[in-house]
């Protein structure tokens, strides 16, 4: 009998890229075995996909409720230990909630819910269930992001005095200028995507990343969002001024109309001793800047890195790893938690990250709608 | 008799770096001859410096007023045609004003004046004098900045939809955290440096550059400045939200406490057809981004560049030129204007740029002091 | 019953990095299932490792011969379809030979054998067995390497006129200068590592890569190798002049004493229409150079790439993939061959690549020993 | 009376780029005054050019011999102190020889002569004249090249164990494939360009640079040159294996058919302690690599640089300087020598560099013609 963690999957069938990402990530460290799930609401597609990826089909269920019902009938040592939710956003909340209430551990894609209210409810649910809940802010799994976090926690930058995140994409550009396309893209439809497109989709990554690496809390924000067309309901670009704990200031610049940008997520943290810079499209380079010193470029796998970072690279320096490896690291951390092994809190994002992210989205929209004024981000625990 | 333009210099003696920059720039294209000036208020230093750089000393004057007086006695064909003002900031205004009133052309270092009010007076003076006034926003002389401007003017980016400038330095970091040092640095002394340090010194470059390359006017701003210590009177970091003409949004991020940064001035302009990116520390590379196309990297000296850009590089591609060459290009453009030759309006910044820059500084401080609210930048002509 | 390809593994247990690489690569596209193998000659380690990675232990065999014997007893539809050889180099040849003779398909780590003679025997064996034999020159799986190949095959560079590969590492530097260490490192021991260290280990990658991307054959070489110390038996640095088909010239520069280099493998191909450059440590960037045109930077996942390249990236542009993904692509190609699906010959390296690589090593040493003279690389089919 | 060094110029008129480079370089540090010369053999062009650049015309001579004759009539304190030779290559030798014989200091563009024999004669002449002779290997004036040299001299790399220079251009590509063009380009005409094109033009830069930064002497070489077409008399591509003093090995790769390359001159030196890398197209970055340490990127103007390097940058870090500044540094060093001030031997290249360069060209061609065999580079003093 395998001692791998029994993993169920919700969604992620067909051509889903997020499905590929989670399946590969889960398999990377020999820690998980996919035992079943619901890949698709249409039964033929669901079972067909399971066959296509050569899964045993006995635990492919017709729908989510059946999955919960049937799995609960199984003895606990056979039952799914954790379920990954990769479904459309509006399903995250009800699925996660029911799973938690029934004692399952959960891995949830972002955004965690469609509203901040739901996020807080989920947090309350988790407190009762005492299971494990992880949200996949994938970029936090990169070894050099982890190194950034550890260096800052260890005081290598001194007191932080400026934080700066840029997340620029261009993919909405060809969509937004066509009236029909912008009316029919789900990302721009509040019914499907919530109240925000750009801030919700990528701004939250920036928000989470700044808190992850700096150890600061973002306490209040002032947002200026851009919708470009009056008939467009969702922001597709925005700048957010930040006030963080310890009176640190900063900014998040996001855009999905930065034409020609692919996935340009750049993070810069400056302290009174040194600064650090990281770019997602070149994730294996971390730039350390000090007054009057040569720029230093840190790379994964070197012994000068922290244990948290080293734990996130599999090969010696000079062998580039990428985003699949980053997600694999997050799954690896979750496995440690499931298996009651010691782990570093930087190994995977938790529900608090998810709740704060939802708070950020709503507050950014609120700040904008009130005329670009400061609004507070609630504290959550 | 030389047909070079007769140039006078005010300030820039001793170890002045700005003096070196202007002297080399003026000599680069065989267009100017330095005929005299006042390098230093102390006579021995003044005359000594002239001798050190092997200038004839007959037109080295004991002070500015004497220079004006004596030069006016010379026949017009011997008189200084243009005077470069490289003195401490508070002298820019009175010197420039008197020079203009007496019919001299003027090249003025930035900041043009110490207040917006002075800037407007100078503009009025210039309108009467009908001479030429240039302000040395040096970075606009780089060939790839010029190329950026021309491409945007030619519509190669389509309609602009986001502008973004970052200007990060770290040099104040070692100063700001030492109570004594921050009390004694002239840049942080409102009596010497005006009402702003970071915005005044580098924010204005970002402001001017965005207007220079995009062809847009920045119409209103919302600034969040950082002073770090209550006893520090001058901003040393700040973020400014922008509303430009054509309803374009953007941001200027500036800091002088971005520890370890040297002179990281980055400009990004995104249109609905393409985007452009440029970095001052690698000034010979211009990045053109288009949806679904390979990134293109343009470099100086290639025939694919505009005439304005080509006019700013002296050697074939692959032979890097730098900031002296950039300033040299500005002097070259001014020479064309002096000599009544046709020139491109992108060849040198004018008093309008200077006035707008002063307006930007005052409005940024005002926006911050009022609690980070939108304030308008006046239109100037 | 799973329709995945039944994969056996030889070696790669314990802390083996190559084992991790192959296991993850094999799992990436849902095409393989590891059904058994021999991870270690010591039984406890062998079975212990299988348990650690949660494999069923029924087909973990005590040694290679038993594996062959027992697998042959299984019905063909249960039998291992392909076996990956990840053992120490000297075992590659006997294992591969026996596997081929018994009808198994084989994936073999490089170097394929320890001598050129063995390589040719293996080739002859394969011709009889008519199974599939792949050698894992991992770097050929990168999407931008594949793109390079396709562009050249499509004539986008015109006629090739110079090829250039650099492969620099620094890892032997701390070893080579210590008499004891250099005597005891297996890589520097001809009994364990064959007749060459640097050329054998990384020079072969360069050799194979140049042939892979350019479509040329390297016909003769002139090598200058460096051993640094008289008591060192194995080259640790070398330069190899190349004469290729179509009278193309070029060079391979390799070193393992390039102190501080990690895994700096750079490939440049110049034709009469354009040039291409690629660097392994930044594998998602391919540089296209043309006379008088902006440099173009191609990245994975864009529709401007060839089908072969696109088939090698799983996520949209801007989501970096790495070396595990590269090896995964090779496994994916092999799966197509096993399953009799159509595939591009660029999808995985074959025994011919392996044989040529072994020929290159022996000829490089011969050229050096004869006083840096030209020697021919035999043609193999 | 000016205390500037009285400089004469031979050649460099009209549209000459090298003329611009030398004039600007000579003016950069307020050390030289151009007092006369011969810009062009055609009198109207000669005098016209002098007027165009606003020089006094009284010492513009009709030809070189007149210049020498007339200048010798002037009292020594008015006479030209140094003459820069920027004429076509075949004139370098007779002009330099006569100038030296008549007691003038000389700055000579490369190649110093058209044959090695001439170079040795010039060296003998200089020994008698005891004047100063500088050859303008421009790239040695870059501050980070100088830093490289000083770090290596100071032992920061330990014992050198590999040297590597690449110098790739693509400009001959459009010429070489057109029969008529290749017959009519002066660079490819042995009567005008000597016996080598690529090695002579850019290979010598690589040769000189390796010796300049490493402090080693290149003692023997094995060259493989490429002419591409039988009717082409001059190499346009070549690789040269190197044996240096201290038994160090290395390679020079050069090409002028590296299509799309502009001026890609890259230098890498590896010692047993560390490695250094520099690229001419990004000349303000110097990469220091050490085993197991972060890559360090050094930039000009920082106090961590050597005095020789700091002396070569005029502005604070982050203000890019370029090739004009590099040449300016060489002129500055020569001025020190002329003025009998102390200077570092790294400040300008001397006749020994010129002689060795000519030796390198002839030996490279000899090695190639003899079938790619080792030939020795003579020692010169």
Short mmCIF file of C-alpha atoms in Angstrom, two decimals, chain C:
data_model
loop_
_atom_site.label_atom_id
_atom_site.label_comp_id
_atom_site.label_asym_id
_atom_site.label_seq_id
_atom_site.Cartn_x
_atom_site.Cartn_y
_atom_site.Cartn_z
CA UNK C 1 -5.85 -1.10 -16.79
CA UNK C 2 -3.68 1.90 -17.38
CA UNK C 3 -2.71 2.70 -20.94
CA UNK C 4 0.45 4.38 -19.78
CA UNK C 5 3.77 3.16 -21.04
CA UNK C 6 5.31 0.69 -18.63
CA UNK C 7 8.70 2.06 -17.64
CA UNK C 8 11.51 0.35 -15.77
CA UNK C 9 14.36 2.22 -14.13
CA UNK C 10 17.96 1.06 -13.64
CA UNK C 11 19.87 3.12 -11.09
CA UNK C 12 18.83 6.56 -9.98
CA UNK C 13 18.05 5.59 -6.38
CA UNK C 14 19.26 7.17 -3.16
CA UNK C 15 20.22 10.81 -3.57
CA UNK C 16 20.68 10.50 -7.32
CA UNK C 17 19.75 13.74 -9.02
CA UNK C 18 19.54 12.11 -12.40
CA UNK C 19 16.96 9.75 -10.90
CA UNK C 20 14.81 12.69 -9.82
CA UNK C 21 15.16 14.25 -13.25
CA UNK C 22 14.03 11.13 -15.09
CA UNK C 23 11.18 10.31 -12.71
CA UNK C 24 9.72 13.80 -12.91
CA UNK C 25 10.25 13.98 -16.66
CA UNK C 26 8.53 10.66 -17.17
CA UNK C 27 5.52 11.74 -15.14
CA UNK C 28 5.05 15.16 -16.71
CA UNK C 29 2.77 14.32 -19.58
CA UNK C 30 0.77 11.46 -18.07
CA UNK C 31 2.40 9.05 -20.50
CA UNK C 32 4.51 6.72 -18.37
CA UNK C 33 4.03 4.60 -15.31
CA UNK C 34 7.08 3.34 -13.48
CA UNK C 35 6.37 -0.32 -12.93
CA UNK C 36 9.65 -1.45 -11.46
CA UNK C 37 13.39 -1.59 -11.82
CA UNK C 38 16.65 -1.90 -9.95
CA UNK C 39 17.50 1.32 -8.14
CA UNK C 40 20.55 0.08 -6.30
CA UNK C 41 22.78 -3.01 -6.23
CA UNK C 42 22.29 -3.25 -2.47
CA UNK C 43 18.93 -4.87 -1.90
CA UNK C 44 17.97 -2.92 1.19
CA UNK C 45 18.69 0.32 -0.53
CA UNK C 46 16.92 -0.83 -3.64
CA UNK C 47 13.69 -1.88 -2.00
CA UNK C 48 13.92 0.91 0.54
CA UNK C 49 14.09 3.47 -2.20
CA UNK C 50 11.13 1.96 -4.01
CA UNK C 51 9.14 2.22 -0.82
CA UNK C 52 10.30 5.74 -0.22
CA UNK C 53 8.94 6.85 -3.55
CA UNK C 54 5.84 4.72 -2.97
CA UNK C 55 6.26 2.29 -5.81
CA UNK C 56 4.71 -1.15 -5.70
CA UNK C 57 7.62 -3.44 -4.83
CA UNK C 58 6.60 -6.55 -6.73
CA UNK C 59 8.70 -5.65 -9.75
CA UNK C 60 11.70 -4.28 -7.91
CA UNK C 61 14.38 -6.83 -8.83
CA UNK C 62 17.56 -7.77 -7.05
CA UNK C 63 19.71 -7.11 -10.10
CA UNK C 64 19.64 -6.29 -13.76
CA UNK C 65 19.83 -9.85 -15.03
CA UNK C 66 16.92 -10.86 -12.86
CA UNK C 67 14.95 -7.95 -14.18
CA UNK C 68 15.41 -9.09 -17.74
CA UNK C 69 14.70 -12.69 -16.88
CA UNK C 70 11.55 -12.00 -14.91
CA UNK C 71 10.14 -9.36 -17.20
CA UNK C 72 10.50 -11.72 -20.13
CA UNK C 73 8.28 -14.17 -18.29
CA UNK C 74 5.49 -11.62 -18.16
CA UNK C 75 2.98 -11.39 -20.98
CA UNK C 76 4.01 -8.73 -23.44
CA UNK C 77 1.11 -6.50 -22.46
CA UNK C 78 2.36 -6.37 -18.88
CA UNK C 79 6.06 -6.38 -19.56
CA UNK C 80 8.15 -3.22 -19.23
CA UNK C 81 8.03 -1.46 -22.58
CA UNK C 82 11.03 0.71 -22.03
CA UNK C 83 13.88 0.83 -19.55
CA UNK C 84 15.83 3.92 -18.50
CA UNK C 85 19.49 3.32 -17.76
CA UNK C 86 20.77 5.74 -15.13
CA UNK C 87 23.58 3.59 -13.72
CA UNK C 88 27.30 4.44 -13.62
CA UNK C 89 28.71 4.92 -17.09
CA UNK C 90 30.51 1.58 -17.48
CA UNK C 91 27.22 -0.27 -17.07
CA UNK C 92 25.43 1.58 -19.86
CA UNK C 93 26.83 -0.61 -22.60
CA UNK C 94 26.21 -4.12 -21.22
CA UNK C 95 22.78 -3.18 -19.93
CA UNK C 96 21.69 -1.44 -23.10
CA UNK C 97 22.99 -4.27 -25.24
CA UNK C 98 21.18 -6.98 -23.32
CA UNK C 99 17.98 -4.96 -23.21
CA UNK C 100 18.04 -4.38 -26.94
CA UNK C 101 18.82 -8.03 -27.60
CA UNK C 102 15.76 -8.94 -25.59
CA UNK C 103 13.45 -6.55 -27.38
CA UNK C 104 13.19 -3.78 -24.85
CA UNK C 105 13.14 -0.15 -25.84
CA UNK C 106 15.86 1.83 -24.09
CA UNK C 107 16.42 5.30 -22.75
CA UNK C 108 20.09 5.75 -21.92
CA UNK C 109 21.82 8.54 -20.04
CA UNK C 110 24.92 9.95 -21.63
CA UNK C 111 27.70 9.02 -22.22
CA UNK C 112 26.13 6.13 -24.04
CA UNK C 113 29.15 3.84 -23.55
CA UNK C 114 32.72 4.12 -22.37
CA UNK C 115 34.29 3.63 -25.81
CA UNK C 116 33.50 4.39 -29.38
CA UNK C 117 33.86 0.70 -30.17
CA UNK C 118 31.10 -0.19 -27.74
CA UNK C 119 28.96 2.54 -29.21
CA UNK C 120 29.25 1.05 -32.66
CA UNK C 121 28.42 -2.42 -31.36
CA UNK C 122 25.34 -1.02 -29.69
CA UNK C 123 24.31 0.59 -32.93
CA UNK C 124 24.65 -2.73 -34.71
CA UNK C 125 22.62 -4.42 -32.00
CA UNK C 126 19.87 -1.87 -32.32
CA UNK C 127 19.69 -2.39 -36.05
CA UNK C 128 18.81 -6.00 -35.39
CA UNK C 129 16.45 -5.39 -32.51
CA UNK C 130 14.44 -2.70 -34.28
CA UNK C 131 13.37 -1.25 -30.98
CA UNK C 132 13.62 2.36 -29.92
CA UNK C 133 16.77 3.75 -28.40
CA UNK C 134 16.97 7.26 -27.03
CA UNK C 135 19.90 9.04 -25.42
CA UNK C 136 19.12 11.91 -23.12
CA UNK C 137 20.96 14.95 -24.35
CA UNK C 138 18.66 16.90 -22.10
CA UNK C 139 19.27 20.34 -23.49
CA UNK C 140 17.77 19.44 -26.86
CA UNK C 141 14.38 19.35 -25.15
CA UNK C 142 14.23 23.07 -24.44
CA UNK C 143 11.54 24.77 -26.54
CA UNK C 144 13.86 27.52 -27.74
CA UNK C 145 16.53 25.02 -28.77
CA UNK C 146 13.88 23.26 -30.77
CA UNK C 147 12.84 26.57 -32.24
CA UNK C 148 16.44 27.23 -33.23
CA UNK C 149 16.57 23.90 -35.03
CA UNK C 150 13.33 24.45 -36.87
CA UNK C 151 14.23 27.97 -37.94
CA UNK C 152 17.52 26.76 -39.33
CA UNK C 153 15.92 23.80 -41.06
CA UNK C 154 13.42 26.21 -42.59
CA UNK C 155 16.23 28.30 -43.97
CA UNK C 156 15.65 31.35 -41.83
CA UNK C 157 19.39 31.79 -41.33
CA UNK C 158 20.22 31.08 -44.95
CA UNK C 159 23.44 29.14 -45.48
CA UNK C 160 25.24 28.56 -42.21
CA UNK C 161 28.71 30.10 -42.17
CA UNK C 162 29.91 29.86 -38.60
CA UNK C 163 28.97 27.69 -35.62
CA UNK C 164 30.16 28.34 -32.10
CA UNK C 165 29.49 26.58 -28.83
CA UNK C 166 30.84 27.43 -25.43
CA UNK C 167 30.34 25.15 -22.46
CA UNK C 168 32.02 26.50 -19.35
CA UNK C 169 31.82 25.18 -15.81
CA UNK C 170 34.04 25.86 -12.84
CA UNK C 171 33.36 22.89 -10.63
CA UNK C 172 36.69 21.11 -11.14
CA UNK C 173 38.65 24.16 -10.10
CA UNK C 174 38.61 23.42 -6.37
CA UNK C 175 39.39 19.76 -7.11
CA UNK C 176 42.16 20.00 -9.64
CA UNK C 177 44.61 22.02 -7.59
CA UNK C 178 44.58 19.59 -4.71
CA UNK C 179 46.77 16.59 -5.45
CA UNK C 180 44.78 14.22 -3.33
CA UNK C 181 41.40 15.34 -4.54
CA UNK C 182 42.36 15.11 -8.18
CA UNK C 183 43.64 11.60 -7.62
CA UNK C 184 40.38 10.53 -6.04
CA UNK C 185 37.64 12.11 -8.07
CA UNK C 186 35.92 9.52 -10.22
CA UNK C 187 35.53 11.95 -13.07
CA UNK C 188 39.32 12.20 -13.29
CA UNK C 189 39.88 8.45 -13.07
CA UNK C 190 40.18 6.87 -16.53
CA UNK C 191 39.00 3.54 -15.11
CA UNK C 192 35.68 5.06 -14.16
CA UNK C 193 35.25 7.94 -16.53
CA UNK C 194 36.73 6.78 -19.81
CA UNK C 195 39.46 8.66 -21.63
CA UNK C 196 38.16 12.18 -21.19
CA UNK C 197 36.60 14.31 -18.53
CA UNK C 198 35.72 17.70 -19.97
CA UNK C 199 35.21 16.69 -23.59
CA UNK C 200 33.41 13.53 -22.53
CA UNK C 201 31.12 15.18 -20.07
CA UNK C 202 30.26 18.53 -21.59
CA UNK C 203 32.09 18.71 -24.92
CA UNK C 204 29.76 16.02 -26.19
CA UNK C 205 26.75 18.16 -25.31
CA UNK C 206 28.22 20.97 -27.36
CA UNK C 207 29.00 18.62 -30.25
CA UNK C 208 25.52 17.13 -30.25
CA UNK C 209 23.83 20.51 -29.85
CA UNK C 210 25.66 22.04 -32.81
CA UNK C 211 24.65 19.13 -35.01
CA UNK C 212 21.11 19.17 -33.60
CA UNK C 213 20.37 22.80 -34.23
CA UNK C 214 22.40 23.37 -37.40
CA UNK C 215 21.56 20.20 -39.27
CA UNK C 216 25.24 20.03 -40.22
CA UNK C 217 27.60 17.13 -39.59
CA UNK C 218 30.92 17.85 -37.92
CA UNK C 219 33.35 16.12 -40.22
CA UNK C 220 36.77 16.81 -38.77
CA UNK C 221 38.20 18.36 -35.67
CA UNK C 222 41.44 19.72 -34.26
CA UNK C 223 41.57 19.67 -30.47
CA UNK C 224 43.77 21.37 -27.92
CA UNK C 225 43.12 19.90 -24.51
CA UNK C 226 44.40 20.96 -21.13
CA UNK C 227 45.26 18.65 -18.23
CA UNK C 228 46.93 21.33 -16.05
CA UNK C 229 48.99 18.84 -14.02
CA UNK C 230 51.23 16.04 -15.33
CA UNK C 231 49.71 13.57 -12.88
CA UNK C 232 46.22 14.37 -14.09
CA UNK C 233 45.11 11.84 -16.70
CA UNK C 234 41.97 13.52 -17.93
CA UNK C 235 41.38 16.74 -19.84
CA UNK C 236 39.57 19.36 -17.82
CA UNK C 237 39.51 22.06 -20.47
CA UNK C 238 39.81 22.18 -24.21
CA UNK C 239 39.14 23.98 -27.43
CA UNK C 240 38.12 22.14 -30.58
CA UNK C 241 38.27 23.59 -34.08
CA UNK C 242 35.53 22.29 -36.33
CA UNK C 243 35.08 21.57 -40.00
CA UNK C 244 31.48 20.75 -40.79
CA UNK C 245 29.56 19.65 -43.82
CA UNK C 246 29.07 22.37 -46.44
CA UNK C 247 32.55 23.55 -45.55
CA UNK C 248 31.30 25.38 -42.49
CA UNK C 249 33.88 26.22 -39.81
CA UNK C 250 33.40 26.67 -36.13
CA UNK C 251 34.64 26.06 -32.65
CA UNK C 252 33.72 24.36 -29.41
CA UNK C 253 35.18 25.93 -26.28
CA UNK C 254 34.84 23.88 -23.13
CA UNK C 255 36.21 24.17 -19.66
CA UNK C 256 35.59 22.82 -16.21
CA UNK C 257 38.16 25.18 -14.72
CA UNK C 258 36.30 28.33 -15.78
CA UNK C 259 36.15 29.36 -12.16
CA UNK C 260 32.80 30.62 -11.00
CA UNK C 261 30.90 29.48 -14.07
CA UNK C 262 27.98 27.24 -13.24
CA UNK C 263 26.67 25.65 -16.38
CA UNK C 264 27.30 28.25 -19.04
CA UNK C 265 26.38 26.53 -22.27
CA UNK C 266 26.02 29.02 -25.11
CA UNK C 267 25.26 28.23 -28.72
CA UNK C 268 25.62 30.62 -31.64
CA UNK C 269 24.86 29.87 -35.26
CA UNK C 270 25.43 32.40 -38.00
CA UNK C 271 24.09 32.13 -41.52
CA UNK C 272 24.21 34.47 -44.45
CA UNK C 273 20.72 35.71 -43.65
CA UNK C 274 20.74 35.92 -39.88
CA UNK C 275 22.23 34.59 -36.65
CA UNK C 276 20.79 32.85 -33.58
CA UNK C 277 22.08 32.75 -30.03
CA UNK C 278 20.89 30.73 -27.03
CA UNK C 279 22.11 30.36 -23.45
CA UNK C 280 21.23 27.41 -21.27
CA UNK C 281 21.11 29.41 -18.05
CA UNK C 282 18.42 31.65 -19.56
CA UNK C 283 16.79 29.00 -21.68
CA UNK C 284 13.58 30.82 -22.46
CA UNK C 285 15.22 33.50 -24.59
CA UNK C 286 16.34 33.00 -28.18
CA UNK C 287 18.13 35.86 -29.87
CA UNK C 288 17.67 36.43 -33.57
CA UNK C 289 20.12 38.80 -35.20
CA UNK C 290 19.83 40.24 -38.68
CA UNK C 291 21.88 42.82 -40.54
CA UNK C 292 20.46 46.23 -39.85
CA UNK C 293 17.42 44.94 -37.98
CA UNK C 294 16.59 45.24 -34.31
CA UNK C 295 17.64 42.23 -32.30
CA UNK C 296 14.62 40.02 -31.79
CA UNK C 297 14.08 37.97 -28.65
CA UNK C 298 11.86 34.96 -29.09
CA UNK C 299 10.25 33.28 -26.11
CA UNK C 300 8.38 30.00 -25.65
CA UNK C 301 4.68 29.57 -26.08
CA UNK C 302 4.14 32.21 -28.74
CA UNK C 303 2.37 31.29 -31.92
CA UNK C 304 5.31 32.62 -33.92
CA UNK C 305 7.22 29.54 -32.81
CA UNK C 306 7.32 26.27 -34.71
CA UNK C 307 5.09 23.37 -33.82
CA UNK C 308 8.09 21.48 -32.46
CA UNK C 309 8.83 24.32 -30.10
CA UNK C 310 5.22 24.89 -29.08
CA UNK C 311 4.85 21.22 -28.36
CA UNK C 312 7.59 21.72 -25.76
CA UNK C 313 5.97 24.39 -23.65
CA UNK C 314 2.99 23.82 -21.42
CA UNK C 315 2.02 27.30 -20.26
CA UNK C 316 1.46 30.67 -21.92
CA UNK C 317 4.39 33.05 -22.52
CA UNK C 318 5.93 34.54 -19.43
CA UNK C 319 5.70 31.41 -17.28
CA UNK C 320 9.25 30.10 -17.22
CA UNK C 321 9.84 26.42 -17.64
CA UNK C 322 13.17 24.78 -16.98
CA UNK C 323 15.33 21.73 -17.33
CA UNK C 324 12.83 19.28 -15.88
CA UNK C 325 10.40 20.45 -18.52
CA UNK C 326 13.11 20.00 -21.13
CA UNK C 327 13.69 16.40 -20.13
CA UNK C 328 9.92 15.96 -19.94
CA UNK C 329 9.71 16.97 -23.58
CA UNK C 330 12.21 14.30 -24.51
CA UNK C 331 10.22 11.67 -22.65
CA UNK C 332 7.09 12.93 -24.36
CA UNK C 333 8.68 12.45 -27.77
CA UNK C 334 9.85 8.97 -26.90
CA UNK C 335 6.33 8.12 -25.80
CA UNK C 336 5.05 9.06 -29.23
CA UNK C 337 7.57 6.74 -30.83
CA UNK C 338 6.66 3.91 -28.47
CA UNK C 339 2.99 4.45 -29.16
CA UNK C 340 3.57 4.61 -32.91
CA UNK C 341 2.34 8.15 -33.09
CA UNK C 342 3.85 10.55 -35.58
CA UNK C 343 6.68 12.61 -34.18
CA UNK C 344 9.30 15.09 -35.26
CA UNK C 345 12.84 13.74 -35.43
CA UNK C 346 13.86 16.64 -33.24
CA UNK C 347 11.89 15.28 -30.31
CA UNK C 348 14.56 13.00 -28.94
CA UNK C 349 18.18 12.10 -29.66
CA UNK C 350 18.86 8.65 -31.02
CA UNK C 351 21.67 6.14 -30.97
CA UNK C 352 23.32 7.93 -33.88
CA UNK C 353 23.77 10.96 -31.65
CA UNK C 354 25.24 8.70 -29.02
CA UNK C 355 27.63 6.98 -31.40
CA UNK C 356 28.79 10.26 -32.90
CA UNK C 357 29.33 11.67 -29.42
CA UNK C 358 31.58 8.76 -28.49
CA UNK C 359 33.45 9.20 -31.76
CA UNK C 360 33.95 12.87 -30.98
CA UNK C 361 35.50 12.12 -27.60
CA UNK C 362 38.01 9.63 -28.95
CA UNK C 363 38.93 11.79 -31.89
CA UNK C 364 39.39 14.88 -29.74
CA UNK C 365 41.85 13.03 -27.54
CA UNK C 366 43.57 11.60 -30.60
CA UNK C 367 43.90 15.02 -32.21
CA UNK C 368 45.40 16.41 -29.07
CA UNK C 369 47.82 13.55 -28.54
CA UNK C 370 49.05 13.76 -32.11
CA UNK C 371 49.96 17.40 -31.57
CA UNK C 372 46.75 19.24 -32.36
CA UNK C 373 46.15 17.97 -35.84
CA UNK C 374 43.00 17.50 -37.87
CA UNK C 375 41.29 14.14 -37.48
CA UNK C 376 38.10 12.97 -39.10
CA UNK C 377 34.84 12.07 -37.43
CA UNK C 378 33.52 8.92 -39.01
CA UNK C 379 30.18 8.88 -40.65
CA UNK C 380 27.69 6.59 -38.91
CA UNK C 381 24.32 5.38 -39.97
#
